[in-house]
GROMACS .gro file of C-alpha atoms in nm:
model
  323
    1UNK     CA    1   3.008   2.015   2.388
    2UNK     CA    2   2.666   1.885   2.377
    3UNK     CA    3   2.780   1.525   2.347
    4UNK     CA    4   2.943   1.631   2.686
    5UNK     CA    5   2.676   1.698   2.852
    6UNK     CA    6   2.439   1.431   2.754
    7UNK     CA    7   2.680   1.216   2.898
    8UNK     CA    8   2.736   1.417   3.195
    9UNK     CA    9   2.392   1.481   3.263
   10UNK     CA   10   2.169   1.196   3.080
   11UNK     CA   11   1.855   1.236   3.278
   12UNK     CA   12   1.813   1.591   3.270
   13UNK     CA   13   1.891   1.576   2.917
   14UNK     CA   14   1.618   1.303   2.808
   15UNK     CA   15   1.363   1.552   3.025
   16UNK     CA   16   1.456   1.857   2.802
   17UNK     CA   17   1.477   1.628   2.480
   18UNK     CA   18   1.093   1.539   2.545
   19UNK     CA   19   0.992   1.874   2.645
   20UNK     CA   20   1.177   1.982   2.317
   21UNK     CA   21   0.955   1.711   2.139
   22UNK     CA   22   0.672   1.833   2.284
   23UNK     CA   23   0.733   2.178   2.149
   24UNK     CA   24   0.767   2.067   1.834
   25UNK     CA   25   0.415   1.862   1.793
   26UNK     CA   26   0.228   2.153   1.957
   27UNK     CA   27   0.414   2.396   1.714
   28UNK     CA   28   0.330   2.205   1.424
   29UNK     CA   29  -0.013   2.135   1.471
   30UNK     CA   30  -0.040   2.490   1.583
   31UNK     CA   31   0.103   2.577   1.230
   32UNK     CA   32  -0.131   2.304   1.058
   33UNK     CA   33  -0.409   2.499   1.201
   34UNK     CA   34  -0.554   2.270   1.457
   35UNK     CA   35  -0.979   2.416   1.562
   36UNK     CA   36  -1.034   2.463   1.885
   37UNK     CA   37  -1.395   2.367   1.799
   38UNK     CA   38  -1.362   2.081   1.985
   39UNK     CA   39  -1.298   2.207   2.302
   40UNK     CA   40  -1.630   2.425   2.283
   41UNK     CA   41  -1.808   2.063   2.228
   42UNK     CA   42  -1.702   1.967   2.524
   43UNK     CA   43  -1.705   2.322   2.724
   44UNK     CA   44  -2.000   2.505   2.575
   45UNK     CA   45  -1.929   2.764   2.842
   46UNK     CA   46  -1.599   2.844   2.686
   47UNK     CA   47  -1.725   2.871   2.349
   48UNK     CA   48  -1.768   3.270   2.325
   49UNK     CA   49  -1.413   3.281   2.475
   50UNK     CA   50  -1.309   3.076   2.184
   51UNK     CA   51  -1.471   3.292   1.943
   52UNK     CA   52  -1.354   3.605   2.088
   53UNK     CA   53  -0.982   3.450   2.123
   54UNK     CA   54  -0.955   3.260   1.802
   55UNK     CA   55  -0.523   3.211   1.786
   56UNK     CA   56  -0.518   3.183   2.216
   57UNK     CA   57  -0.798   2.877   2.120
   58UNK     CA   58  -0.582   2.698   1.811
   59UNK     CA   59  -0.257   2.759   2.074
   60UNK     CA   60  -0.481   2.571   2.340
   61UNK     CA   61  -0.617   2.349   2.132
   62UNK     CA   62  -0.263   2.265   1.976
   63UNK     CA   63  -0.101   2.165   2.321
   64UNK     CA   64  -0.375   2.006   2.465
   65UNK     CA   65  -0.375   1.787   2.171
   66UNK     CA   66   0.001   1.738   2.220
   67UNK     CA   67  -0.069   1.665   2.589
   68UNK     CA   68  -0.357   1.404   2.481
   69UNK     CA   69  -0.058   1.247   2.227
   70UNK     CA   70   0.228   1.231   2.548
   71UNK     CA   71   0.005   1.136   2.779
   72UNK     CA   72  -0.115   0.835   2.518
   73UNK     CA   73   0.247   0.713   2.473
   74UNK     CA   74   0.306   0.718   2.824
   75UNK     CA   75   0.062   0.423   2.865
   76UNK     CA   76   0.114   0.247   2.519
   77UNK     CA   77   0.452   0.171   2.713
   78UNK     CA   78   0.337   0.038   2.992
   79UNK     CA   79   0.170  -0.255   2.726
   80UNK     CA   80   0.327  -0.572   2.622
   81UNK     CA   81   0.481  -0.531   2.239
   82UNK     CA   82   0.184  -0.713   2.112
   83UNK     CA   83  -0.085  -0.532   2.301
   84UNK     CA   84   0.086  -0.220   2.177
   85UNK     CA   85   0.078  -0.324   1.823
   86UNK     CA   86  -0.347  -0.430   1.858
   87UNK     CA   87  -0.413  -0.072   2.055
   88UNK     CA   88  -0.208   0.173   1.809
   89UNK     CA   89  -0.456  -0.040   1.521
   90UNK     CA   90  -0.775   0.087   1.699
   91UNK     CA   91  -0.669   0.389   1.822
   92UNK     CA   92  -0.503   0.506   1.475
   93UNK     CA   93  -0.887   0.341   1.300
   94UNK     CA   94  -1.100   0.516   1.517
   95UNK     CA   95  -0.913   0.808   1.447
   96UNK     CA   96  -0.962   0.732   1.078
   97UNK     CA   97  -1.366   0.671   1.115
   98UNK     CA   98  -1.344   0.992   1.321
   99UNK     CA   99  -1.188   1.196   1.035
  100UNK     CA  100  -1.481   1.034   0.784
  101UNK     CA  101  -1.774   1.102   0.988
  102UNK     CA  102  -1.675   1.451   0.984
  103UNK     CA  103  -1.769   1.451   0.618
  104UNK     CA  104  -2.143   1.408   0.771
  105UNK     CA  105  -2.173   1.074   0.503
  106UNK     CA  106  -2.484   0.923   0.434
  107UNK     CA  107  -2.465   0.577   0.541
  108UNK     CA  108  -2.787   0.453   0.426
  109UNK     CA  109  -2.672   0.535   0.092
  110UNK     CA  110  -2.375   0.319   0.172
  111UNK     CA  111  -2.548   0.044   0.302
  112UNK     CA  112  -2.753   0.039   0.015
  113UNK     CA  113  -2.481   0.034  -0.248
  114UNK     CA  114  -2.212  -0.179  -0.073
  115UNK     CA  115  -2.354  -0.504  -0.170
  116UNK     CA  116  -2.306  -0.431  -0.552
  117UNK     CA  117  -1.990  -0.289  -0.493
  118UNK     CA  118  -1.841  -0.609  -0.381
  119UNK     CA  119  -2.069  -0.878  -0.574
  120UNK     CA  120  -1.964  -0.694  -0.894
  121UNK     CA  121  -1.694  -0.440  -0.835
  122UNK     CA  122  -1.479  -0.689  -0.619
  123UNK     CA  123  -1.541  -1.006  -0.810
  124UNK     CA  124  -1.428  -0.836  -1.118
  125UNK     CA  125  -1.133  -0.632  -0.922
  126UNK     CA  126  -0.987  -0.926  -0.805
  127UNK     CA  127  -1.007  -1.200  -1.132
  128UNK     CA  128  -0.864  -0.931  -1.308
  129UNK     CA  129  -0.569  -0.901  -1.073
  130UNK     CA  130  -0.524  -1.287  -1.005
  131UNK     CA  131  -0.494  -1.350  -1.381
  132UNK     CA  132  -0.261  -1.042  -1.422
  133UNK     CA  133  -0.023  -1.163  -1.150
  134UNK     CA  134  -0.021  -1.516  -1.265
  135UNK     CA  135   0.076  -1.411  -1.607
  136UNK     CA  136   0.275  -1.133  -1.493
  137UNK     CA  137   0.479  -1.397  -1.260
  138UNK     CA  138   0.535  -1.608  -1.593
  139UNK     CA  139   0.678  -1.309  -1.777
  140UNK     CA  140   0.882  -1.182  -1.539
  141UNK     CA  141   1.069  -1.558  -1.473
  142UNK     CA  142   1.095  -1.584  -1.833
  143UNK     CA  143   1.267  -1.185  -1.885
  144UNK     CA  144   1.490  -1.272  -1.577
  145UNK     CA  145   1.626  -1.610  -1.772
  146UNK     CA  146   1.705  -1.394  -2.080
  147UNK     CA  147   1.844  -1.099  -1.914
  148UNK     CA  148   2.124  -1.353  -1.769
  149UNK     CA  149   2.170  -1.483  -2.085
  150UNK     CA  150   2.477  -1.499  -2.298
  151UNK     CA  151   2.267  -1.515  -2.631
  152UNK     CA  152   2.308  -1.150  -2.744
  153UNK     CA  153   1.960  -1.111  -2.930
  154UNK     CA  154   1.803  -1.269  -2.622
  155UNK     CA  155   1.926  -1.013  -2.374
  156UNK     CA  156   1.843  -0.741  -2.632
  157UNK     CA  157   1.446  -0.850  -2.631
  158UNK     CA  158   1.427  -0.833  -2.277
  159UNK     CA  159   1.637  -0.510  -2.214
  160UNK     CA  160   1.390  -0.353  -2.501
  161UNK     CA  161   1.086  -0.517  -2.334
  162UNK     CA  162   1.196  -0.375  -1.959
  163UNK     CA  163   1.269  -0.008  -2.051
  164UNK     CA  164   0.989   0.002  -2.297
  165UNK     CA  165   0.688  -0.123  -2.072
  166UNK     CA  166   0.865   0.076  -1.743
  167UNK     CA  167   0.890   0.376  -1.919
  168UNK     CA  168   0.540   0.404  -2.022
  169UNK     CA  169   0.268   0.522  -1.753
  170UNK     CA  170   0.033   0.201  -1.721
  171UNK     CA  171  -0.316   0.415  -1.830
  172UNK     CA  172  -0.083   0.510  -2.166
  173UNK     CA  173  -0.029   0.119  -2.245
  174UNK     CA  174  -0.432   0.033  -2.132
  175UNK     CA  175  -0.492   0.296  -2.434
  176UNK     CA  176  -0.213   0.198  -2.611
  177UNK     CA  177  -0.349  -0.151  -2.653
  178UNK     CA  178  -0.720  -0.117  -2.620
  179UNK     CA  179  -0.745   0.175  -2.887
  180UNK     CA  180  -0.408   0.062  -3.084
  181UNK     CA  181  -0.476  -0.295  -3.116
  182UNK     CA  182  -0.837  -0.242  -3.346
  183UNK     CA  183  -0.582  -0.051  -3.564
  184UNK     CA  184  -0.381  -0.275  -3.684
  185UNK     CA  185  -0.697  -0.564  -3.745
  186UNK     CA  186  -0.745  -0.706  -3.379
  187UNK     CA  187  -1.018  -0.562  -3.186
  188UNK     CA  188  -1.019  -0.647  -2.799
  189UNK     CA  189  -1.232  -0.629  -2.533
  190UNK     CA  190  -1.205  -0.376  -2.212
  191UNK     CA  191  -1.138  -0.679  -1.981
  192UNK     CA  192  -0.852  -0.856  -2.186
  193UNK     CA  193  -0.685  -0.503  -2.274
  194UNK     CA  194  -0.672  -0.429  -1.919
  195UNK     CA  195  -0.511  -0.823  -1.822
  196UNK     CA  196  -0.269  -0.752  -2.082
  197UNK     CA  197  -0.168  -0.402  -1.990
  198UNK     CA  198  -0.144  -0.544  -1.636
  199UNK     CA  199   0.080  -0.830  -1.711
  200UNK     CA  200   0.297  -0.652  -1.932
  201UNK     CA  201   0.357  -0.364  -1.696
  202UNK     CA  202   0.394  -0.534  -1.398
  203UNK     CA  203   0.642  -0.848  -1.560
  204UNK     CA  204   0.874  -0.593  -1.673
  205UNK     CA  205   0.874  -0.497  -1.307
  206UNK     CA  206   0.895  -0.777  -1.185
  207UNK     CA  207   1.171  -0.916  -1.424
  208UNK     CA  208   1.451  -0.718  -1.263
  209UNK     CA  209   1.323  -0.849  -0.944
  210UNK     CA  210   1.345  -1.208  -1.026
  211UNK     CA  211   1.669  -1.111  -1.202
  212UNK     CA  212   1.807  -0.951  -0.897
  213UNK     CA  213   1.721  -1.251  -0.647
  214UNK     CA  214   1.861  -1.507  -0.885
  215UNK     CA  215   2.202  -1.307  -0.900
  216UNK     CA  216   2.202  -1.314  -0.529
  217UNK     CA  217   2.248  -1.684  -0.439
  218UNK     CA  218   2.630  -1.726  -0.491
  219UNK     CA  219   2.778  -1.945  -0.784
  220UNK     CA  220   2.880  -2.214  -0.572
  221UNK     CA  221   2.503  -2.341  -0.570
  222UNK     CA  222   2.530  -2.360  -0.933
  223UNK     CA  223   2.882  -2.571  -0.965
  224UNK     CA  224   2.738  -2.742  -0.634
  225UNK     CA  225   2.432  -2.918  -0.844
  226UNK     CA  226   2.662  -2.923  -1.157
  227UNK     CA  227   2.900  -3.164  -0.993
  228UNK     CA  228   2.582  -3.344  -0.863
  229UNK     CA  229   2.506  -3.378  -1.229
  230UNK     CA  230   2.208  -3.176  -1.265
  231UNK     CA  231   2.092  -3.020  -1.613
  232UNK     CA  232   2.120  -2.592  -1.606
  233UNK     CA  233   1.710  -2.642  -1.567
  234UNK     CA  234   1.719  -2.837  -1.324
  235UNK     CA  235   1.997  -2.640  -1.155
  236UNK     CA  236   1.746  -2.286  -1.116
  237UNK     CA  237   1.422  -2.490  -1.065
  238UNK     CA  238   1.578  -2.716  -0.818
  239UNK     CA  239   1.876  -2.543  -0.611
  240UNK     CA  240   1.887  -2.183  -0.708
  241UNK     CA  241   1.481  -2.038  -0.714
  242UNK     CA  242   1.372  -2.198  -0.417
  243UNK     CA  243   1.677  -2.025  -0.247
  244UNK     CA  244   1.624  -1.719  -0.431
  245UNK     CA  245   1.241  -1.684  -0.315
  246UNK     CA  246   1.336  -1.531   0.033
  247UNK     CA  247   1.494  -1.236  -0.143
  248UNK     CA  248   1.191  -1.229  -0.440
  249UNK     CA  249   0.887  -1.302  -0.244
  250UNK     CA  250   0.907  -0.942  -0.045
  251UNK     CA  251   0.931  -0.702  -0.342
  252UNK     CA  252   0.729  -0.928  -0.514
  253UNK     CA  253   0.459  -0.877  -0.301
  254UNK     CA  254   0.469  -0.525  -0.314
  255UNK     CA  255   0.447  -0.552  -0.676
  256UNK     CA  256   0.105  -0.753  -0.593
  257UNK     CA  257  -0.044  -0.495  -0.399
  258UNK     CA  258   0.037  -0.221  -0.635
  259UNK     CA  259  -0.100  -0.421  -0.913
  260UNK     CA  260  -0.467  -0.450  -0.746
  261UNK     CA  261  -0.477  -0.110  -0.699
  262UNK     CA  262  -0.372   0.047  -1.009
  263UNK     CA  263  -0.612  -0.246  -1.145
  264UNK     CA  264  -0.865   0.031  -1.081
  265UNK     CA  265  -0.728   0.221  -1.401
  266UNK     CA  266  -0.889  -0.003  -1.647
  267UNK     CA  267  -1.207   0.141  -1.534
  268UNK     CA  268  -1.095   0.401  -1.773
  269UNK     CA  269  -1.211   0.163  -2.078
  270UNK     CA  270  -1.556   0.061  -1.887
  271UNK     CA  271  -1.438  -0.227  -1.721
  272UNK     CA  272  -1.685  -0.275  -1.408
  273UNK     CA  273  -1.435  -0.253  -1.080
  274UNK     CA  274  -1.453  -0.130  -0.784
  275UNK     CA  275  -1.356   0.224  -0.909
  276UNK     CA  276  -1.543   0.246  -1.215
  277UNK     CA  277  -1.867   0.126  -0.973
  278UNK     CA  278  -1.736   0.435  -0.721
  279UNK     CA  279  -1.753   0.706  -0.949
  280UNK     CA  280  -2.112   0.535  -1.124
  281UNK     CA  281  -2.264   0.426  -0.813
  282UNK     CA  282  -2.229   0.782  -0.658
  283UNK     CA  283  -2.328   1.019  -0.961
  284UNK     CA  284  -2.678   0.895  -0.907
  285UNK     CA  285  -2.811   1.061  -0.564
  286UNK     CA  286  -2.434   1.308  -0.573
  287UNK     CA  287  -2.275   1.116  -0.329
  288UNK     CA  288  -1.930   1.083  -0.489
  289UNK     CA  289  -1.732   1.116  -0.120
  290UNK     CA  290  -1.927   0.804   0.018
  291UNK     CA  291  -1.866   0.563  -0.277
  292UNK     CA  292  -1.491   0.689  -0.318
  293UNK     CA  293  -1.446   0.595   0.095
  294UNK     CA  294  -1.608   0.252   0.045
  295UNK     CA  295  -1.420   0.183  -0.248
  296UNK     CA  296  -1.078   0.315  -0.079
  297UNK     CA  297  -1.186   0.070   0.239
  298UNK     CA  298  -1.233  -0.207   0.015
  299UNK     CA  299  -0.909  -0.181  -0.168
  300UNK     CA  300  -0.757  -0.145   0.191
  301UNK     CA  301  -0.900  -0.454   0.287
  302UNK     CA  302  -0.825  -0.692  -0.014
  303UNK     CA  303  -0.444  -0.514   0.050
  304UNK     CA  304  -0.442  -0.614   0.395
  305UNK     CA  305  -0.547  -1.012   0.247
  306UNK     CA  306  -0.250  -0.976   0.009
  307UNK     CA  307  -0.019  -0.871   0.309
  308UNK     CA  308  -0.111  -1.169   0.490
  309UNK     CA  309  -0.045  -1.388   0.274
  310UNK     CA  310   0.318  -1.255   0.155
  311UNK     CA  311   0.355  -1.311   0.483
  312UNK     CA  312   0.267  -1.672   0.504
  313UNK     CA  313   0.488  -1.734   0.181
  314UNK     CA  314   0.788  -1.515   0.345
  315UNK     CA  315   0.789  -1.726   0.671
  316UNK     CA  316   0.738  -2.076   0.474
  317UNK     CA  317   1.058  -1.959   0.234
  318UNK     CA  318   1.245  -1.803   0.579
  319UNK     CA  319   1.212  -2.208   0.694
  320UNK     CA  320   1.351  -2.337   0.390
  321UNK     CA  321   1.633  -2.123   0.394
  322UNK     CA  322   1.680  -2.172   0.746
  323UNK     CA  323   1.666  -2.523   0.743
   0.00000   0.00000   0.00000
């Protein structure tokens, strides 16, 4: 019946599904609890109208804000696809810095920390993380060779290694190894612990990705370079990873960005990154909010770097395959 008459009547129908949307957003920022504080800031005469009508004001509020939201998409569409894409980025950020200021932050204290945040806290954040992916990357290659392995004992190293290291929470295996290790007659530092943690974590990961992509180029590659007369090494470094890149390099990347940011657990053994200089930097003058947003802006950034570039390495590998 009411596929009926959207057929029938498709016009009237698309008005009354976006007055029904419309409902909905007001509604639900009406049930969020949307102020009306707002619209006293810019009508000071209606502010002792707001005060005496607090749920008429949110109800206002709520579908003027709604209104504000409609009335916005109405001229995103009139935009170009890119121009959309560059105006939802400001708009949605100057929401964001809108949302922070209301926190009233201090942003002399800001200014004056932000240069050792990212001369120390960011150097350190990021060798950290570029030596834990690289060895991570090497681990996770060598678990996805032995989980498609024949050999028995092999297969039974890297299914032990793979449940064991994913079924641990990553600050367990930083304590694990940086409080375990002096047990047993090797005592390590809080930056090595914290590589190693990384790495081990994250391969184990990352094996079953590798693993995954390998299993999905088709076996015809593989008799392909054998009747060519390549060697079974040559074979996966020559015919069957390069192919298999396109489907690896995407989670893989993922796995990246995760990495740097849980990198901010090793603060938890004194290691000096971003988040341990957060929480340090802001006990001094109580100013915990402001560190934690730079900090949280920084990691966003360094993210956004990382995104880039998996997508440089997912168009170079889309060519390949292509070609």
């Amino acid at each position: 019946m009411l596929g009926r008459l959207i057929l029938d009547y498709p016009t009237a129908a698309r008005r009354i599904g976006v007055l029904l949307i419309f409902a909905l957003v007001a509604a639900a920022l009406y049930a969020l609890g949307v102020s009306s504080a707002w619209i006293g800031k810019l009508f000071p005469s209606a502010i002792d109208w707001l005060k005496d009508n607090k749920q008429l004001g949110r109800a206002l509020s709520a579908i003027a804000i709604a209104l504000i939201i409609a009335f916005n998409w109405k001229l995103l569409q009139l935009l170009p696809r890119r121009q959309q894409i560059v105006t939802v980025w400001i708009e949605l950020f100057v929401l964001l810095m809108l949302f922070f200021y209301s926190f009233d932050l201090s942003l002399s204290f800001i200014a004056r920390k932000i240069g050792f945040m990212i001369s120390q806290g960011v150097v350190t954040t990021l060798y950290i993380s570029a030596i834990s992916i690289a060895i991570a990357t090497v681990i996770a290659l060598a678990g996805a060779m032995a989980k498609l392995s024949k050999n028995g004992v092999v297969y039974g190293l890297a299914t032990f290694y793979t449940s064991l290291f994913r079924g641990l929470p990553l600050l367990m295996q930083i304590y694990i190894i940086y409080l375990g290790l002096p047990q047993v007659g090797y005592v390590i530092s809080a930056v090595p612990a914290g590589i190693l943690a990384l790495s081990l974590c994250y391969g184990a990961y990352m094996t079953e990705i590798f693993r995954a992509g390998i299993e999905s180029i088709s076996r015809g590659q593989t008799e392909g370079a054998t009747a060519l007369g390549l060697s079974p090494n040559q074979t996966m470094f020559l015919v069957i990873l390069p192919q298999a890149m396109r489907v690896i390099v995407p989670p893989t990347g993922n796995q990246f960005i995760a990495m740097l940011k849980d990198s901010s657990l090793v603060s938890v053994v004194g290691v000096w990154e971003i988040m341990y200089l957060a929480r340090t930097q802001g006990q001094t003058e109580f100013r915990h909010i402001e560190m934690l947003i730079t900090a949280s802006m920084i990691y966003w950034v360094l993210s956004m770097g990382l995104e880039f570039l998996q997508s440089r390495i997912e168009a170079h590998f889309g060519r390949f395959n292509a070609r």
